[in-house]
């Protein structure tokens, strides 16, 4: 991560995640419109402190860590933002299929890509816990694996990563990611 950031070379920041990042409103005419209240608040704070920030938002209501992993292995974060703006549901359909529908390239080797993002904040995990029900103990290791893999994939692409999620049990509270 290069510093200091200037108006000619701004911080390139991404926020990616579930409905904590972007919600979708259905307009009276049936069109869907994303709104990103949390992400926009973060953007405002960053811009107040740093000036211009190149800000990318990719939020998908209902997103799970499995779908987040799918996104990170299928497309860049900027392309994920394009899918988010189009209100695509990457949780229901593979991200690669959604990229193809939007005319975006699909990544063949997830670790061979260098992204033009300096820092990414990932907000995901609550939908996994909501859906786990009685299977939480079995799913918890998979959820952690997904989060660790997402972080490792993005780091391989040159991105500093901060993951914000819920911990699954008292024992896992101190586990890394």
Backbone as CSV, one residue per row, in Angstrom:
resi,resn,N_x,N_y,N_z,CA_x,CA_y,CA_z,C_x,C_y,C_z
1,UNK,0.852,-1.161,0.000,0.000,0.000,0.000,0.897,1.222,0.000
2,UNK,0.731,2.078,-0.989,1.549,3.272,-1.127,0.958,4.420,-0.315
3,UNK,1.834,5.285,0.174,1.391,6.477,0.901,2.436,7.553,0.677
4,UNK,2.194,8.813,0.805,0.888,9.380,1.125,0.005,9.445,-0.113
5,UNK,-1.272,9.464,0.124,-2.233,9.549,-0.958,-2.506,11.014,-1.252
6,UNK,-2.713,11.318,-2.519,-2.965,12.695,-2.948,-4.163,12.707,-3.883
7,UNK,-4.579,13.900,-4.315,-5.678,13.976,-5.276,-5.281,13.351,-6.609
8,UNK,-3.979,13.383,-6.933,-3.511,12.740,-8.170,-3.362,11.231,-8.005
9,UNK,-3.132,10.807,-6.762,-2.966,9.384,-6.453,-3.774,9.071,-5.196
10,UNK,-5.115,8.980,-5.355,-5.972,8.790,-4.178,-5.919,7.359,-3.640
11,UNK,-6.322,7.237,-2.384,-6.529,5.919,-1.802,-7.616,5.221,-2.612
12,UNK,-7.354,3.983,-3.003,-8.338,3.192,-3.746,-8.928,2.192,-2.761
13,UNK,-10.173,2.427,-2.376,-10.799,1.754,-1.247,-12.049,1.030,-1.715
14,UNK,-12.239,-0.205,-1.258,-13.436,-0.970,-1.609,-14.131,-1.471,-0.352
15,UNK,-15.444,-1.458,-0.382,-16.266,-2.067,0.657,-17.106,-3.122,-0.042
16,UNK,-17.005,-4.349,0.435,-17.684,-5.471,-0.198,-18.406,-6.271,0.877
17,UNK,-19.639,-6.686,0.590,-20.323,-7.502,1.563,-21.798,-7.671,1.306
18,UNK,-22.523,-7.883,2.390,-23.950,-8.197,2.315,-24.786,-6.930,2.499
19,UNK,-25.959,-7.061,3.066,-26.854,-5.908,3.201,-26.329,-4.858,4.171
20,UNK,-25.280,-5.169,4.933,-24.628,-4.127,5.724,-23.960,-3.127,4.789
21,UNK,-23.647,-3.541,3.570,-23.002,-2.675,2.584,-24.039,-2.048,1.656
22,UNK,-24.909,-2.850,1.081,-25.899,-2.361,0.124,-27.229,-3.058,0.342
23,UNK,-28.263,-2.260,0.395,-29.635,-2.763,0.395,-30.230,-2.439,-0.972
24,UNK,-31.329,-3.071,-1.301,-31.979,-2.815,-2.586,-33.412,-2.362,-2.333
25,UNK,-33.744,-1.199,-2.873,-35.120,-0.700,-2.828,-35.823,-1.069,-4.125
26,UNK,-37.087,-1.452,-4.027,-37.895,-1.680,-5.220,-38.734,-0.422,-5.417
27,UNK,-38.557,0.217,-6.559,-39.259,1.455,-6.872,-40.698,1.153,-7.296
28,UNK,-41.580,2.161,-7.268,-42.983,1.944,-7.647,-43.165,1.335,-9.043
29,UNK,-42.224,1.620,-9.961,-42.341,1.059,-11.311,-41.733,-0.342,-11.425
30,UNK,-41.284,-0.898,-10.274,-40.744,-2.251,-10.274,-39.239,-2.328,-10.434
31,UNK,-38.609,-1.236,-10.833,-37.146,-1.255,-10.966,-36.513,-1.382,-9.582
32,UNK,-35.328,-1.998,-9.569,-34.596,-2.172,-8.322,-33.462,-1.150,-8.279
33,UNK,-33.285,-0.519,-7.115,-32.262,0.499,-6.970,-31.437,0.210,-5.713
34,UNK,-30.105,0.055,-5.882,-29.278,-0.189,-4.701,-29.092,1.088,-3.892
35,UNK,-28.990,0.940,-2.577,-28.603,2.061,-1.724,-27.568,1.546,-0.732
36,UNK,-26.562,2.354,-0.496,-25.415,1.923,0.298,-25.155,2.905,1.429
37,UNK,-26.045,2.930,2.417,-25.944,3.909,3.487,-24.666,3.743,4.313
38,UNK,-24.342,2.550,4.738,-23.127,2.318,5.539,-21.878,2.639,4.732
39,UNK,-21.839,2.160,3.494,-20.678,2.408,2.643,-20.521,3.901,2.370
40,UNK,-21.623,4.591,2.116,-21.533,6.031,1.856,-21.079,6.799,3.088
41,UNK,-21.495,6.367,4.271,-21.040,7.010,5.504,-19.530,6.824,5.667
42,UNK,-19.034,5.623,5.386,-17.597,5.367,5.447,-16.853,6.224,4.427
43,UNK,-17.393,6.321,3.237,-16.785,7.148,2.194,-16.704,8.606,2.650
44,UNK,-17.779,9.123,3.232,-17.787,10.511,3.698,-16.699,10.751,4.741
45,UNK,-16.556,9.835,5.691,-15.534,9.982,6.730,-14.137,9.944,6.116
46,UNK,-13.896,8.997,5.223,-12.585,8.903,4.584,-12.267,10.169,3.791
47,UNK,-13.254,10.688,3.066,-13.001,11.884,2.263,-12.799,13.122,3.135
48,UNK,-13.478,13.199,4.269,-13.250,14.314,5.183,-11.824,14.305,5.706
49,UNK,-11.291,13.128,5.950,-9.951,13.023,6.525,-8.837,13.007,5.486
50,UNK,-9.141,12.488,4.280,-8.075,12.270,3.297,-8.255,13.049,2.002
51,UNK,-9.360,13.718,1.830,-9.625,14.340,0.541,-10.241,13.315,-0.393
52,UNK,-9.875,13.378,-1.657,-10.459,12.468,-2.646,-10.077,11.015,-2.348
53,UNK,-11.063,10.130,-2.374,-10.860,8.690,-2.224,-11.570,8.014,-3.393
54,UNK,-10.860,7.129,-4.081,-11.458,6.329,-5.153,-12.185,5.181,-4.453
55,UNK,-13.519,5.258,-4.424,-14.322,4.380,-3.578,-15.142,3.414,-4.421
56,UNK,-15.050,2.132,-4.114,-15.778,1.083,-4.834,-16.689,0.362,-3.847
57,UNK,-17.951,0.189,-4.225,-18.929,-0.476,-3.362,-19.526,-1.670,-4.100
58,UNK,-19.462,-2.823,-3.454,-20.083,-4.033,-3.997,-20.842,-4.715,-2.868
59,UNK,-22.131,-4.471,-2.809,-22.952,-5.053,-1.764,-24.059,-5.912,-2.340
60,UNK,-24.286,-7.030,-1.701,-25.274,-7.996,-2.173,-26.099,-8.489,-0.993
61,UNK,-27.337,-8.010,-0.840,-28.174,-8.486,0.265,-28.274,-10.018,0.247
62,UNK,-28.130,-10.607,1.420,-28.206,-12.063,1.527,-26.893,-12.774,1.262
63,UNK,-25.829,-12.028,0.968,-24.538,-12.630,0.635,-24.018,-13.482,1.788
64,UNK,-23.503,-14.650,1.450,-22.860,-15.531,2.431,-21.365,-15.570,2.142
65,UNK,-20.608,-16.174,3.059,-19.176,-16.292,2.813,-18.892,-17.197,1.614
66,UNK,-19.774,-18.168,1.362,-19.608,-19.026,0.179,-19.725,-18.187,-1.091
67,UNK,-20.739,-17.335,-1.137,-20.929,-16.478,-2.313,-19.810,-15.442,-2.415
68,UNK,-19.321,-14.928,-1.281,-18.207,-13.984,-1.291,-16.969,-14.636,-1.882
69,UNK,-16.736,-15.884,-1.496,-15.625,-16.651,-2.068,-15.813,-16.798,-3.577
70,UNK,-17.034,-17.086,-3.994,-17.347,-17.225,-5.416,-17.061,-15.922,-6.169
71,UNK,-17.463,-14.803,-5.600,-17.208,-13.510,-6.238,-15.711,-13.278,-6.404
72,UNK,-14.957,-13.492,-5.321,-13.526,-13.206,-5.353,-12.741,-14.123,-6.275
73,UNK,-13.266,-15.292,-6.554,-12.570,-16.187,-7.479,-13.095,-16.048,-8.910
74,UNK,-14.149,-15.259,-9.098,-14.746,-15.110,-10.434,-14.493,-13.764,-11.085
75,UNK,-14.342,-12.704,-10.269,-14.199,-11.369,-10.865,-13.426,-10.437,-9.942
76,UNK,-13.011,-9.301,-10.486,-12.340,-8.291,-9.677,-13.363,-7.584,-8.799
77,UNK,-12.893,-6.855,-7.806,-13.808,-6.123,-6.938,-14.534,-5.017,-7.695
78,UNK,-13.874,-4.389,-8.639,-14.560,-3.359,-9.456,-15.664,-3.991,-10.305
79,UNK,-15.425,-5.174,-10.825,-16.472,-5.851,-11.586,-17.588,-6.324,-10.661
80,UNK,-17.239,-6.715,-9.439,-18.275,-7.055,-8.454,-19.146,-5.835,-8.173
81,UNK,-18.535,-4.648,-8.156,-19.301,-3.410,-7.951,-20.286,-3.185,-9.103
82,UNK,-19.888,-3.538,-10.302,-20.796,-3.434,-11.458,-21.990,-4.364,-11.272
83,UNK,-21.734,-5.585,-10.811,-22.830,-6.520,-10.549,-23.737,-5.979,-9.450
84,UNK,-23.142,-5.416,-8.409,-23.919,-4.851,-7.307,-24.813,-3.716,-7.794
85,UNK,-24.267,-2.838,-8.615,-25.047,-1.707,-9.132,-26.213,-2.177,-10.002
86,UNK,-26.043,-3.339,-10.632,-27.105,-3.911,-11.456,-28.073,-4.775,-10.674
87,UNK,-27.910,-4.817,-9.350,-28.784,-5.595,-8.450,-28.771,-7.086,-8.769
88,UNK,-27.624,-7.589,-9.220,-27.510,-9.021,-9.475,-27.482,-9.773,-8.157
89,UNK,-27.998,-10.992,-8.170,-28.032,-11.830,-6.976,-26.970,-12.902,-7.096
90,UNK,-25.774,-12.604,-6.618,-24.704,-13.586,-6.735,-24.859,-14.735,-5.758
91,UNK,-25.707,-14.581,-4.764,-25.944,-15.680,-3.843,-26.764,-16.791,-4.463
92,UNK,-27.643,-16.437,-5.400,-28.519,-17.431,-6.022,-27.892,-18.100,-7.240
93,UNK,-27.080,-17.355,-7.963,-26.484,-17.846,-9.200,-24.982,-17.628,-9.126
94,UNK,-24.201,-18.493,-9.769,-22.746,-18.329,-9.728,-22.321,-16.950,-10.242
95,UNK,-21.328,-16.375,-9.572,-20.845,-15.053,-9.961,-20.340,-15.055,-11.409
96,UNK,-19.715,-16.140,-11.832,-19.214,-16.202,-13.215,-20.363,-16.062,-14.216
97,UNK,-21.496,-16.687,-13.945,-22.663,-16.565,-14.827,-23.170,-15.137,-14.861
98,UNK,-23.185,-14.480,-13.689,-23.641,-13.094,-13.625,-22.684,-12.174,-14.390
99,UNK,-21.378,-12.448,-14.297,-20.393,-11.672,-15.055,-20.628,-11.819,-16.555
100,UNK,-20.861,-13.033,-16.986,-21.101,-13.273,-18.413,-22.351,-12.542,-18.887
101,UNK,-23.425,-12.554,-18.082,-24.647,-11.825,-18.446,-24.387,-10.330,-18.581
102,UNK,-23.493,-9.796,-17.745,-23.188,-8.365,-17.754,-22.090,-8.022,-18.762
103,UNK,-21.498,-9.052,-19.392,-20.421,-8.815,-20.357,-19.079,-8.532,-19.695
104,UNK,-18.918,-8.984,-18.459,-17.667,-8.777,-17.727,-16.778,-10.009,-17.857
105,UNK,-15.465,-9.811,-17.853,-14.576,-10.970,-17.944,-14.643,-11.821,-16.682
106,UNK,-14.482,-13.121,-16.863,-14.445,-14.061,-15.750,-12.986,-14.439,-15.524
107,UNK,-12.554,-14.388,-14.279,-11.173,-14.705,-13.932,-10.958,-16.212,-14.041
108,UNK,-9.873,-16.573,-14.703,-9.534,-17.988,-14.833,-8.628,-18.457,-13.698
109,UNK,-7.683,-17.597,-13.279,-6.765,-17.918,-12.176,-6.859,-16.789,-11.152
110,UNK,-7.622,-16.995,-10.073,-7.904,-15.913,-9.118,-6.679,-15.236,-8.517
111,UNK,-5.577,-15.951,-8.386,-4.394,-15.352,-7.764,-3.468,-14.685,-8.781
112,UNK,-3.788,-14.748,-10.061,-2.927,-14.137,-11.074,-3.329,-12.699,-11.382
113,UNK,-4.387,-12.224,-10.752,-4.918,-10.885,-11.034,-4.315,-9.885,-10.052
114,UNK,-3.903,-8.733,-10.563,-3.517,-7.616,-9.707,-4.622,-6.582,-9.843
115,UNK,-5.232,-6.239,-8.708,-6.343,-5.284,-8.727,-5.836,-3.877,-8.473
116,UNK,-6.595,-2.908,-8.932,-6.251,-1.511,-8.692,-7.013,-0.979,-7.480
117,UNK,-6.955,-1.745,-6.399,-7.567,-1.398,-5.116,-6.458,-1.516,-4.069
118,UNK,-6.358,-0.530,-3.169,-5.346,-0.576,-2.114,-5.855,-1.299,-0.868
119,UNK,-7.086,-0.982,-0.459,-7.650,-1.509,0.779,-9.077,-1.980,0.526
120,UNK,-9.426,-3.129,1.073,-10.805,-3.616,0.996,-11.294,-3.977,2.389
121,UNK,-12.505,-3.532,2.696,-13.185,-3.936,3.915,-14.275,-4.910,3.501
122,UNK,-14.254,-6.095,4.068,-15.215,-7.143,3.758,-16.171,-7.274,4.941
123,UNK,-17.464,-7.084,4.693,-18.495,-7.212,5.729,-19.410,-8.360,5.335
124,UNK,-19.201,-9.514,5.936,-19.974,-10.689,5.558,-19.933,-11.701,6.690
125,UNK,-20.925,-12.566,6.741,-20.941,-13.648,7.723,-22.248,-13.783,8.468
126,UNK,-22.993,-12.698,8.609,-24.240,-12.797,9.382,-25.271,-13.671,8.686
127,UNK,-25.315,-13.665,7.357,-26.282,-14.520,6.645,-25.929,-15.994,6.785
128,UNK,-24.638,-16.311,6.877,-24.230,-17.696,7.120,-24.813,-18.174,8.443
129,UNK,-24.693,-17.317,9.456,-25.173,-17.697,10.780,-26.687,-17.801,10.819
130,UNK,-27.369,-16.913,10.116,-28.830,-16.981,10.053,-29.311,-18.278,9.417
131,UNK,-28.587,-18.728,8.392,-28.997,-19.924,7.652,-28.493,-21.228,8.270
132,UNK,-27.541,-21.147,9.185,-26.923,-22.364,9.718,-27.858,-23.168,10.607
133,UNK,-28.673,-22.466,11.384,-29.583,-23.167,12.280,-28.853,-24.165,13.154
134,UNK,-29.360,-25.414,13.210,-28.731,-26.414,14.081,-27.373,-26.903,13.554
135,UNK,-26.991,-26.496,12.351,-25.748,-26.963,11.748,-24.576,-26.015,11.985
136,UNK,-24.740,-25.067,12.910,-23.724,-24.043,13.120,-22.359,-24.642,13.426
137,UNK,-22.295,-25.696,14.220,-21.003,-26.285,14.546,-20.322,-26.865,13.304
138,UNK,-21.100,-27.491,12.436,-20.531,-28.056,11.214,-20.142,-26.950,10.226
139,UNK,-20.922,-25.893,10.159,-20.668,-24.831,9.192,-19.571,-23.878,9.625
140,UNK,-19.319,-23.785,10.923,-18.401,-22.761,11.414,-17.013,-22.879,10.797
141,UNK,-16.500,-24.094,10.665,-15.172,-24.258,10.061,-15.177,-23.867,8.590
142,UNK,-16.264,-24.168,7.889,-16.363,-23.758,6.486,-16.445,-22.250,6.345
143,UNK,-17.183,-21.605,7.243,-17.294,-20.142,7.215,-15.915,-19.525,7.427
144,UNK,-15.188,-20.006,8.420,-13.834,-19.497,8.663,-12.916,-19.761,7.480
145,UNK,-13.019,-20.943,6.891,-12.195,-21.253,5.715,-12.504,-20.283,4.582
146,UNK,-13.793,-20.018,4.344,-14.172,-19.074,3.284,-13.588,-17.691,3.542
147,UNK,-13.700,-17.213,4.781,-13.175,-15.884,5.105,-11.657,-15.831,4.928
148,UNK,-10.969,-16.854,5.385,-9.508,-16.893,5.243,-9.099,-16.966,3.774
149,UNK,-9.838,-17.733,2.987,-9.518,-17.867,1.568,-9.779,-16.565,0.818
150,UNK,-10.875,-15.894,1.138,-11.158,-14.592,0.528,-10.027,-13.626,0.848
151,UNK,-9.634,-13.563,2.112,-8.548,-12.661,2.507,-7.252,-13.006,1.765
152,UNK,-6.897,-14.284,1.718,-5.661,-14.696,1.044,-5.709,-14.381,-0.446
153,UNK,-6.846,-14.612,-1.080,-6.996,-14.330,-2.514,-6.808,-12.848,-2.797
154,UNK,-7.442,-12.008,-2.006,-7.328,-10.568,-2.227,-5.925,-10.058,-1.895
155,UNK,-5.305,-10.610,-0.880,-3.923,-10.218,-0.570,-2.975,-10.589,-1.707
156,UNK,-3.215,-11.748,-2.313,-2.401,-12.153,-3.470,-2.529,-11.142,-4.608
157,UNK,-3.634,-10.445,-4.653,-3.885,-9.437,-5.692,-3.360,-8.058,-5.298
158,UNK,-2.679,-7.972,-4.166,-2.081,-6.711,-3.752,-2.975,-5.820,-2.906
159,UNK,-4.031,-6.370,-2.331,-4.989,-5.589,-1.554,-4.782,-5.856,-0.062
160,UNK,-4.741,-4.782,0.726,-4.787,-4.927,2.181,-6.240,-5.207,2.531
161,UNK,-6.496,-6.184,3.398,-7.862,-6.646,3.651,-8.200,-6.573,5.134
162,UNK,-9.368,-6.014,5.422,-9.934,-6.028,6.761,-11.271,-6.744,6.668
163,UNK,-11.430,-7.811,7.441,-12.689,-8.559,7.443,-13.452,-8.230,8.720
164,UNK,-14.685,-7.814,8.548,-15.580,-7.557,9.680,-16.683,-8.594,9.621
165,UNK,-16.741,-9.449,10.654,-17.727,-10.510,10.679,-18.092,-10.805,12.121
166,UNK,-18.972,-11.756,12.290,-19.360,-12.208,13.612,-18.539,-13.425,13.978
167,UNK,-18.183,-13.555,15.244,-17.501,-14.787,15.632,-18.557,-15.852,15.919
168,UNK,-18.133,-17.089,15.793,-19.077,-18.193,15.809,-19.221,-18.866,17.166
169,UNK,-18.184,-18.848,17.958,-18.238,-19.444,19.288,-17.165,-18.783,20.134
170,UNK,-17.207,-18.986,21.432,-16.220,-18.372,22.317,-14.811,-18.854,21.963
171,UNK,-14.666,-20.138,21.589,-13.357,-20.674,21.224,-12.827,-20.022,19.954
172,UNK,-13.713,-19.719,19.001,-13.287,-19.153,17.727,-13.187,-17.636,17.759
173,UNK,-13.542,-17.034,18.870,-13.519,-15.586,18.987,-12.123,-15.033,18.682
174,UNK,-11.100,-15.775,19.028,-9.730,-15.296,18.840,-9.036,-15.948,17.647
175,UNK,-9.737,-16.803,16.932,-9.163,-17.403,15.723,-8.954,-16.315,14.690
176,UNK,-7.950,-16.520,13.883,-7.684,-15.603,12.797,-8.674,-15.910,11.702
177,UNK,-9.450,-15.074,11.207,-9.191,-14.062,10.229,-9.313,-12.716,10.835
